[in-house]
Amino acid sequence: MANPMHLGLQDAMSPLMEELLYFHDHTLMIIFLISMFVLYTISVLLLTSLYHTNATDVQEMEMIWTILPALILITIALPSLRTLYLMDETTNPCLTIKVIGHQWYWTYEYTDFSQLEFDSYMLPTQDLPQGHFRLLEVDHRMIVPTSSNTRTLITAEDVLHSWAVPSLGIKMDAVPGRLNQTSLTSPNPGVFYGQCSEICGANHSFMPIVVEAVPMQHFQSWLKTNS
């Protein structure tokens, strides 16, 4: 959950988000080293009037500044491709949930169970329970079991939406007439907040997303209550 003074990414609450944070830190360190090297080189050129007459025409130097950037790009591309494939991987899901975006609310369909479907609206400020977050709490949360691979099918009924939960590392467009797929896994119980991340009309800012991960026995009890 982000706070007003939060400058970095949210804490990872899924294996996928951990991979994204690792890739972010890995790439940021490379960018930092390159920036420091370029700054040092510019400073030396500006403050030093002495240089070797052959330094501007050396075959070895040209090979270095050609090969070194290629190696840097490879060190960035390999973990990037690995993370990209992990984001698209959906193997043996134990649960499938269809998410449908509307103006301006979400519908969740648990396709593995008959007639388990509900709409999720933002709670108005006057109905907000004590201690809950304004503009982020909903009347019906999406409930998923912990330590289980959940497949999420995302689409929209009217205009473009985007189903995004930052702490789980998920951001998937909801496109009318198209079914996008992603997966989520949370090893620990918790409540994770997100919002629609695609401008979808006047009330775009008022269609939050709340995913609650609960232990399997609690999830089964919830199923019995709502089925």
Tab-separated table of N, CA, C and O in Angstrom, residues 112-204:
chain	number	residue	atom	x	y	z
A	112	ASP	N	-15.345	-21.321	-12.290
A	112	ASP	CA	-15.313	-22.719	-11.858
A	112	ASP	C	-16.517	-23.091	-11.006
A	112	ASP	O	-16.694	-24.273	-10.684
A	113	PHE	N	-17.321	-22.102	-10.634
A	113	PHE	CA	-18.476	-22.344	-9.774
A	113	PHE	C	-19.706	-21.730	-10.423
A	113	PHE	O	-19.646	-20.651	-11.012
A	114	SER	N	-20.803	-22.420	-10.309
A	114	SER	CA	-22.033	-21.952	-10.938
A	114	SER	C	-22.634	-20.800	-10.138
A	114	SER	O	-22.715	-20.854	-8.904
A	115	GLN	N	-23.016	-19.770	-10.854
A	115	GLN	CA	-23.744	-18.625	-10.293
A	115	GLN	C	-22.978	-17.923	-9.170
A	115	GLN	O	-23.578	-17.401	-8.233
A	116	LEU	N	-21.653	-17.892	-9.277
A	116	LEU	CA	-20.856	-17.109	-8.330
A	116	LEU	C	-20.304	-15.913	-9.082
A	116	LEU	O	-19.296	-15.983	-9.771
A	117	GLU	N	-21.025	-14.820	-8.958
A	117	GLU	CA	-20.714	-13.606	-9.724
A	117	GLU	C	-21.238	-12.408	-8.950
A	117	GLU	O	-22.312	-12.459	-8.344
A	118	PHE	N	-20.456	-11.318	-8.945
A	118	PHE	CA	-20.891	-10.124	-8.219
A	118	PHE	C	-20.227	-8.893	-8.820
A	118	PHE	O	-19.187	-8.984	-9.479
A	119	ASP	N	-20.857	-7.750	-8.580
A	119	ASP	CA	-20.313	-6.453	-8.997
A	119	ASP	C	-19.574	-5.820	-7.825
A	119	ASP	O	-19.926	-6.008	-6.663
A	120	SER	N	-18.560	-5.039	-8.147
A	120	SER	CA	-17.732	-4.395	-7.117
A	120	SER	C	-17.735	-2.893	-7.361
A	120	SER	O	-17.165	-2.414	-8.344
A	121	TYR	N	-18.379	-2.152	-6.465
A	121	TYR	CA	-18.477	-0.702	-6.553
A	121	TYR	C	-17.642	-0.055	-5.447
A	121	TYR	O	-17.457	-0.627	-4.370
A	122	MET	N	-17.179	1.135	-5.712
A	122	MET	CA	-16.473	1.902	-4.693
A	122	MET	C	-17.444	2.317	-3.588
A	122	MET	O	-18.590	2.709	-3.865
A	123	LEU	N	-16.990	2.212	-2.347
A	123	LEU	CA	-17.823	2.646	-1.230
A	123	LEU	C	-17.816	4.163	-1.138
A	123	LEU	O	-16.741	4.780	-1.133
A	124	PRO	N	-18.974	4.804	-1.071
A	124	PRO	CA	-19.005	6.260	-0.873
A	124	PRO	C	-18.388	6.640	0.470
A	124	PRO	O	-18.344	5.835	1.406
A	125	THR	N	-17.910	7.858	0.554
A	125	THR	CA	-17.229	8.311	1.770
A	125	THR	C	-18.131	8.215	2.990
A	125	THR	O	-17.683	7.835	4.081
A	126	GLN	N	-19.410	8.524	2.835
A	126	GLN	CA	-20.307	8.498	3.987
A	126	GLN	C	-20.583	7.085	4.485
A	126	GLN	O	-21.005	6.890	5.634
A	127	ASP	N	-20.359	6.065	3.647
A	127	ASP	CA	-20.589	4.669	4.052
A	127	ASP	C	-19.299	3.945	4.411
A	127	ASP	O	-19.316	2.744	4.679
A	128	LEU	N	-18.183	4.661	4.446
A	128	LEU	CA	-16.888	4.025	4.655
A	128	LEU	C	-16.713	3.642	6.124
A	128	LEU	O	-16.856	4.486	7.005
A	129	PRO	N	-16.400	2.360	6.414
A	129	PRO	CA	-16.160	1.963	7.822
A	129	PRO	C	-14.913	2.634	8.375
A	129	PRO	O	-14.022	3.068	7.641
A	130	GLN	N	-14.841	2.684	9.681
A	130	GLN	CA	-13.706	3.300	10.347
A	130	GLN	C	-12.414	2.545	10.017
A	130	GLN	O	-12.338	1.324	10.102
A	131	GLY	N	-11.377	3.292	9.618
A	131	GLY	CA	-10.086	2.692	9.332
A	131	GLY	C	-9.885	2.234	7.906
A	131	GLY	O	-8.781	1.809	7.553
A	132	HIS	N	-10.903	2.321	7.068
A	132	HIS	CA	-10.762	1.916	5.674
A	132	HIS	C	-10.326	3.111	4.825
A	132	HIS	O	-10.448	4.259	5.230
A	133	PHE	N	-9.837	2.802	3.631
A	133	PHE	CA	-9.238	3.831	2.788
A	133	PHE	C	-10.285	4.468	1.876
A	133	PHE	O	-11.008	3.773	1.153
A	134	ARG	N	-10.301	5.791	1.899
A	134	ARG	CA	-11.215	6.546	1.041
A	134	ARG	C	-10.811	6.394	-0.422
A	134	ARG	O	-9.629	6.415	-0.769
A	135	LEU	N	-11.792	6.216	-1.299
A	135	LEU	CA	-11.622	6.063	-2.753
A	135	LEU	C	-10.928	4.762	-3.147
A	135	LEU	O	-10.662	4.548	-4.328
A	136	LEU	N	-10.635	3.883	-2.179
A	136	LEU	CA	-9.985	2.614	-2.498
A	136	LEU	C	-10.782	1.400	-2.027
A	136	LEU	O	-10.526	0.294	-2.506
A	137	GLU	N	-11.714	1.592	-1.102
A	137	GLU	CA	-12.470	0.454	-0.573
A	137	GLU	C	-13.698	0.190	-1.438
A	137	GLU	O	-14.270	1.118	-2.023
A	138	VAL	N	-14.074	-1.079	-1.542
A	138	VAL	CA	-15.215	-1.481	-2.361
A	138	VAL	C	-16.209	-2.257	-1.503
A	138	VAL	O	-15.888	-2.704	-0.397
A	139	ASP	N	-17.414	-2.437	-2.058
A	139	ASP	CA	-18.428	-3.172	-1.299
A	139	ASP	C	-18.235	-4.684	-1.389
A	139	ASP	O	-18.634	-5.418	-0.487
A	140	HIS	N	-17.634	-5.178	-2.477
A	140	HIS	CA	-17.361	-6.609	-2.618
A	140	HIS	C	-15.930	-6.794	-3.120
A	140	HIS	O	-15.591	-6.334	-4.214
A	141	ARG	N	-15.117	-7.442	-2.308
A	141	ARG	CA	-13.724	-7.682	-2.683
A	141	ARG	C	-13.603	-8.956	-3.516
A	141	ARG	O	-14.409	-9.873	-3.398
A	142	MET	N	-12.561	-8.989	-4.325
A	142	MET	CA	-12.217	-10.216	-5.054
A	142	MET	C	-11.416	-11.106	-4.101
A	142	MET	O	-10.321	-10.748	-3.674
A	143	ILE	N	-11.958	-12.268	-3.764
A	143	ILE	CA	-11.348	-13.174	-2.793
A	143	ILE	C	-10.601	-14.279	-3.542
A	143	ILE	O	-11.157	-14.924	-4.433
A	144	VAL	N	-9.336	-14.495	-3.173
A	144	VAL	CA	-8.533	-15.556	-3.783
A	144	VAL	C	-7.828	-16.324	-2.665
A	144	VAL	O	-7.554	-15.771	-1.597
A	145	PRO	N	-7.525	-17.603	-2.896
A	145	PRO	CA	-6.778	-18.370	-1.885
A	145	PRO	C	-5.284	-18.082	-1.970
A	145	PRO	O	-4.747	-17.767	-3.033
A	146	THR	N	-4.605	-18.174	-0.844
A	146	THR	CA	-3.161	-17.949	-0.811
A	146	THR	C	-2.424	-19.173	-1.368
A	146	THR	O	-2.960	-20.290	-1.380
A	147	SER	N	-1.207	-18.912	-1.841
A	147	SER	CA	-0.308	-19.969	-2.330
A	147	SER	C	-0.949	-20.824	-3.408
A	147	SER	O	-0.676	-22.022	-3.508
A	148	SER	N	-1.804	-20.212	-4.208
A	148	SER	CA	-2.462	-20.921	-5.305
A	148	SER	C	-2.406	-20.053	-6.549
A	148	SER	O	-2.550	-18.830	-6.477
A	149	ASN	N	-2.212	-20.711	-7.685
A	149	ASN	CA	-2.135	-19.990	-8.945
A	149	ASN	C	-3.544	-19.678	-9.436
A	149	ASN	O	-4.318	-20.594	-9.730
A	150	THR	N	-3.875	-18.412	-9.524
A	150	THR	CA	-5.199	-17.971	-9.959
A	150	THR	C	-5.102	-17.344	-11.339
A	150	THR	O	-4.352	-16.377	-11.526
A	151	ARG	N	-5.831	-17.899	-12.288
A	151	ARG	CA	-5.867	-17.324	-13.635
A	151	ARG	C	-6.947	-16.251	-13.696
A	151	ARG	O	-8.071	-16.462	-13.258
A	152	THR	N	-6.591	-15.107	-14.241
A	152	THR	CA	-7.513	-13.982	-14.339
A	152	THR	C	-7.737	-13.644	-15.807
A	152	THR	O	-6.785	-13.325	-16.520
A	153	LEU	N	-8.972	-13.727	-16.242
A	153	LEU	CA	-9.366	-13.362	-17.600
A	153	LEU	C	-10.000	-11.980	-17.543
A	153	LEU	O	-10.967	-11.763	-16.808
A	154	ILE	N	-9.466	-11.055	-18.307
A	154	ILE	CA	-9.837	-9.642	-18.171
A	154	ILE	C	-10.397	-9.132	-19.487
A	154	ILE	O	-9.773	-9.301	-20.548
A	155	THR	N	-11.548	-8.508	-19.416
A	155	THR	CA	-12.169	-7.904	-20.588
A	155	THR	C	-12.998	-6.702	-20.130
A	155	THR	O	-13.031	-6.368	-18.947
A	156	ALA	N	-13.640	-6.034	-21.074
A	156	ALA	CA	-14.473	-4.866	-20.761
A	156	ALA	C	-15.759	-4.954	-21.558
A	156	ALA	O	-15.822	-5.616	-22.607
A	157	GLU	N	-16.767	-4.273	-21.078
A	157	GLU	CA	-18.073	-4.297	-21.744
A	157	GLU	C	-18.329	-3.057	-22.577
A	157	GLU	O	-19.074	-3.106	-23.557
A	158	ASP	N	-17.695	-1.919	-22.224
A	158	ASP	CA	-18.047	-0.670	-22.898
A	158	ASP	C	-16.828	0.018	-23.501
A	158	ASP	O	-16.708	0.120	-24.716
A	159	VAL	N	-15.901	0.496	-22.664
A	159	VAL	CA	-14.727	1.226	-23.145
A	159	VAL	C	-13.472	0.560	-22.588
A	159	VAL	O	-13.536	-0.415	-21.841
A	160	LEU	N	-12.306	1.090	-22.941
A	160	LEU	CA	-11.050	0.557	-22.444
A	160	LEU	C	-10.906	0.804	-20.946
A	160	LEU	O	-11.151	1.911	-20.458
A	161	HIS	N	-10.510	-0.234	-20.214
A	161	HIS	CA	-10.152	-0.130	-18.811
A	161	HIS	C	-8.784	-0.799	-18.631
A	161	HIS	O	-8.233	-1.371	-19.568
A	162	SER	N	-8.267	-0.735	-17.430
A	162	SER	CA	-7.008	-1.420	-17.127
A	162	SER	C	-7.057	-1.893	-15.684
A	162	SER	O	-7.188	-1.083	-14.766
A	163	TRP	N	-6.930	-3.203	-15.502
A	163	TRP	CA	-7.013	-3.815	-14.170
A	163	TRP	C	-5.608	-3.891	-13.601
A	163	TRP	O	-4.769	-4.664	-14.077
A	164	ALA	N	-5.318	-3.068	-12.596
A	164	ALA	CA	-3.951	-2.934	-12.090
A	164	ALA	C	-3.927	-3.056	-10.572
A	164	ALA	O	-4.663	-2.351	-9.877
A	165	VAL	N	-3.055	-3.965	-10.081
A	165	VAL	CA	-2.795	-4.116	-8.648
A	165	VAL	C	-1.277	-4.082	-8.477
A	165	VAL	O	-0.605	-5.097	-8.677
A	166	PRO	N	-0.696	-2.932	-8.144
A	166	PRO	CA	0.769	-2.791	-8.157
A	166	PRO	C	1.515	-3.765	-7.254
A	166	PRO	O	2.556	-4.295	-7.642
A	167	SER	N	1.023	-4.012	-6.039
A	167	SER	CA	1.760	-4.868	-5.115
A	167	SER	C	1.806	-6.320	-5.572
A	167	SER	O	2.654	-7.090	-5.107
A	168	LEU	N	0.918	-6.714	-6.480
A	168	LEU	CA	0.934	-8.061	-7.049
A	168	LEU	C	1.632	-8.106	-8.400
A	168	LEU	O	1.748	-9.177	-8.998
A	169	GLY	N	2.071	-6.950	-8.895
A	169	GLY	CA	2.764	-6.917	-10.171
A	169	GLY	C	1.866	-7.158	-11.361
A	169	GLY	O	2.299	-7.735	-12.363
A	170	ILE	N	0.615	-6.689	-11.284
A	170	ILE	CA	-0.359	-6.948	-12.353
A	170	ILE	C	-0.861	-5.629	-12.917
A	170	ILE	O	-1.244	-4.733	-12.167
A	171	LYS	N	-0.845	-5.530	-14.213
A	171	LYS	CA	-1.488	-4.424	-14.923
A	171	LYS	C	-1.851	-4.943	-16.304
A	171	LYS	O	-0.981	-5.178	-17.153
A	172	MET	N	-3.145	-5.146	-16.527
A	172	MET	CA	-3.607	-5.746	-17.772
A	172	MET	C	-4.778	-4.938	-18.317
A	172	MET	O	-5.717	-4.609	-17.586
A	173	ASP	N	-4.705	-4.604	-19.605
A	173	ASP	CA	-5.775	-3.831	-20.231
A	173	ASP	C	-7.038	-4.680	-20.366
A	173	ASP	O	-6.991	-5.877	-20.668
A	174	ALA	N	-8.169	-4.029	-20.146
A	174	ALA	CA	-9.480	-4.637	-20.367
A	174	ALA	C	-10.060	-4.029	-21.640
A	174	ALA	O	-10.425	-2.850	-21.653
A	175	VAL	N	-10.119	-4.820	-22.690
A	175	VAL	CA	-10.497	-4.338	-24.017
A	175	VAL	C	-11.838	-4.967	-24.412
A	175	VAL	O	-11.983	-6.197	-24.327
A	176	PRO	N	-12.813	-4.166	-24.835
A	176	PRO	CA	-14.091	-4.752	-25.274
A	176	PRO	C	-13.888	-5.704	-26.448
A	176	PRO	O	-13.173	-5.402	-27.404
A	177	GLY	N	-14.496	-6.883	-26.360
A	177	GLY	CA	-14.392	-7.867	-27.427
A	177	GLY	C	-13.117	-8.678	-27.416
A	177	GLY	O	-12.899	-9.497	-28.314
A	178	ARG	N	-12.268	-8.483	-26.409
A	178	ARG	CA	-10.999	-9.214	-26.334
A	178	ARG	C	-10.801	-9.735	-24.911
A	178	ARG	O	-11.123	-9.053	-23.945
A	179	LEU	N	-10.269	-10.941	-24.815
A	179	LEU	CA	-10.052	-11.578	-23.519
A	179	LEU	C	-8.554	-11.668	-23.256
A	179	LEU	O	-7.837	-12.427	-23.916
A	180	ASN	N	-8.058	-10.871	-22.313
A	180	ASN	CA	-6.648	-10.929	-21.916
A	180	ASN	C	-6.496	-11.813	-20.683
A	180	ASN	O	-7.405	-11.917	-19.868
A	181	GLN	N	-5.333	-12.425	-20.575
A	181	GLN	CA	-5.101	-13.394	-19.506
A	181	GLN	C	-3.846	-13.064	-18.723
A	181	GLN	O	-2.825	-12.691	-19.293
A	182	THR	N	-3.938	-13.195	-17.427
A	182	THR	CA	-2.781	-13.069	-16.553
A	182	THR	C	-3.005	-13.974	-15.353
A	182	THR	O	-4.076	-14.582	-15.203
A	183	SER	N	-2.010	-14.095	-14.507
A	183	SER	CA	-2.129	-14.948	-13.333
A	183	SER	C	-1.597	-14.206	-12.113
A	183	SER	O	-0.748	-13.317	-12.234
A	184	LEU	N	-2.095	-14.580	-10.964
A	184	LEU	CA	-1.630	-13.972	-9.712
A	184	LEU	C	-1.496	-15.048	-8.646
A	184	LEU	O	-2.264	-16.014	-8.606
A	185	THR	N	-0.489	-14.860	-7.825
A	185	THR	CA	-0.225	-15.770	-6.706
A	185	THR	C	0.260	-14.942	-5.527
A	185	THR	O	1.195	-14.156	-5.671
A	186	SER	N	-0.379	-15.127	-4.398
A	186	SER	CA	0.064	-14.440	-3.183
A	186	SER	C	0.389	-15.488	-2.123
A	186	SER	O	-0.505	-16.222	-1.683
A	187	PRO	N	1.647	-15.595	-1.728
A	187	PRO	CA	1.991	-16.609	-0.725
A	187	PRO	C	1.479	-16.291	0.672
A	187	PRO	O	1.398	-17.192	1.512
A	188	ASN	N	1.134	-15.046	0.936
A	188	ASN	CA	0.705	-14.637	2.276
A	188	ASN	C	-0.672	-13.991	2.224
A	188	ASN	O	-1.026	-13.350	1.229
A	189	PRO	N	-1.465	-14.141	3.300
A	189	PRO	CA	-2.756	-13.447	3.340
A	189	PRO	C	-2.554	-11.937	3.354
A	189	PRO	O	-1.540	-11.420	3.830
A	190	GLY	N	-3.530	-11.220	2.816
A	190	GLY	CA	-3.438	-9.769	2.810
A	190	GLY	C	-4.517	-9.151	1.951
A	190	GLY	O	-5.265	-9.845	1.250
A	191	VAL	N	-4.602	-7.843	2.004
A	191	VAL	CA	-5.534	-7.066	1.194
A	191	VAL	C	-4.712	-6.146	0.310
A	191	VAL	O	-3.884	-5.371	0.805
A	192	PHE	N	-4.939	-6.211	-0.997
A	192	PHE	CA	-4.130	-5.485	-1.961
A	192	PHE	C	-5.037	-4.564	-2.785
A	192	PHE	O	-6.061	-5.000	-3.308
A	193	TYR	N	-4.602	-3.313	-2.896
A	193	TYR	CA	-5.434	-2.287	-3.512
A	193	TYR	C	-4.867	-1.897	-4.880
A	193	TYR	O	-3.655	-1.894	-5.098
A	194	GLY	N	-5.775	-1.554	-5.773
A	194	GLY	CA	-5.398	-1.055	-7.087
A	194	GLY	C	-6.503	-0.166	-7.626
A	194	GLY	O	-7.539	0.041	-6.978
A	195	GLN	N	-6.280	0.345	-8.814
A	195	GLN	CA	-7.270	1.206	-9.466
A	195	GLN	C	-7.238	0.974	-10.964
A	195	GLN	O	-6.257	0.429	-11.502
A	196	CYS	N	-8.287	1.407	-11.630
A	196	CYS	CA	-8.285	1.390	-13.090
A	196	CYS	C	-7.191	2.338	-13.578
A	196	CYS	O	-7.116	3.486	-13.153
A	197	SER	N	-6.338	1.838	-14.476
A	197	SER	CA	-5.190	2.617	-14.932
A	197	SER	C	-5.316	3.039	-16.390
A	197	SER	O	-4.313	3.293	-17.059
A	198	GLU	N	-6.525	3.100	-16.872
A	198	GLU	CA	-6.785	3.587	-18.223
A	198	GLU	C	-7.929	4.580	-18.145
A	198	GLU	O	-8.994	4.273	-17.608
A	199	ILE	N	-7.709	5.788	-18.674
A	199	ILE	CA	-8.746	6.823	-18.606
A	199	ILE	C	-9.986	6.327	-19.343
A	199	ILE	O	-9.948	6.073	-20.547
A	200	CYS	N	-11.082	6.186	-18.608
A	200	CYS	CA	-12.269	5.530	-19.168
A	200	CYS	C	-13.531	6.373	-19.012
A	200	CYS	O	-14.633	5.841	-19.129
A	201	GLY	N	-13.396	7.654	-18.738
A	201	GLY	CA	-14.574	8.491	-18.649
A	201	GLY	C	-14.571	9.366	-17.409
A	201	GLY	O	-13.567	9.499	-16.712
A	202	ALA	N	-15.723	9.942	-17.124
A	202	ALA	CA	-15.831	10.944	-16.068
A	202	ALA	C	-15.482	10.382	-14.700
A	202	ALA	O	-14.847	11.052	-13.888
A	203	ASN	N	-15.873	9.138	-14.407
A	203	ASN	CA	-15.635	8.549	-13.085
A	203	ASN	C	-14.491	7.539	-13.106
A	203	ASN	O	-14.498	6.563	-12.343
A	204	HIS	N	-13.528	7.772	-13.964
A	204	HIS	CA	-12.368	6.875	-14.054
A	204	HIS	C	-11.660	6.720	-12.715
A	204	HIS	O	-11.182	5.637	-12.374
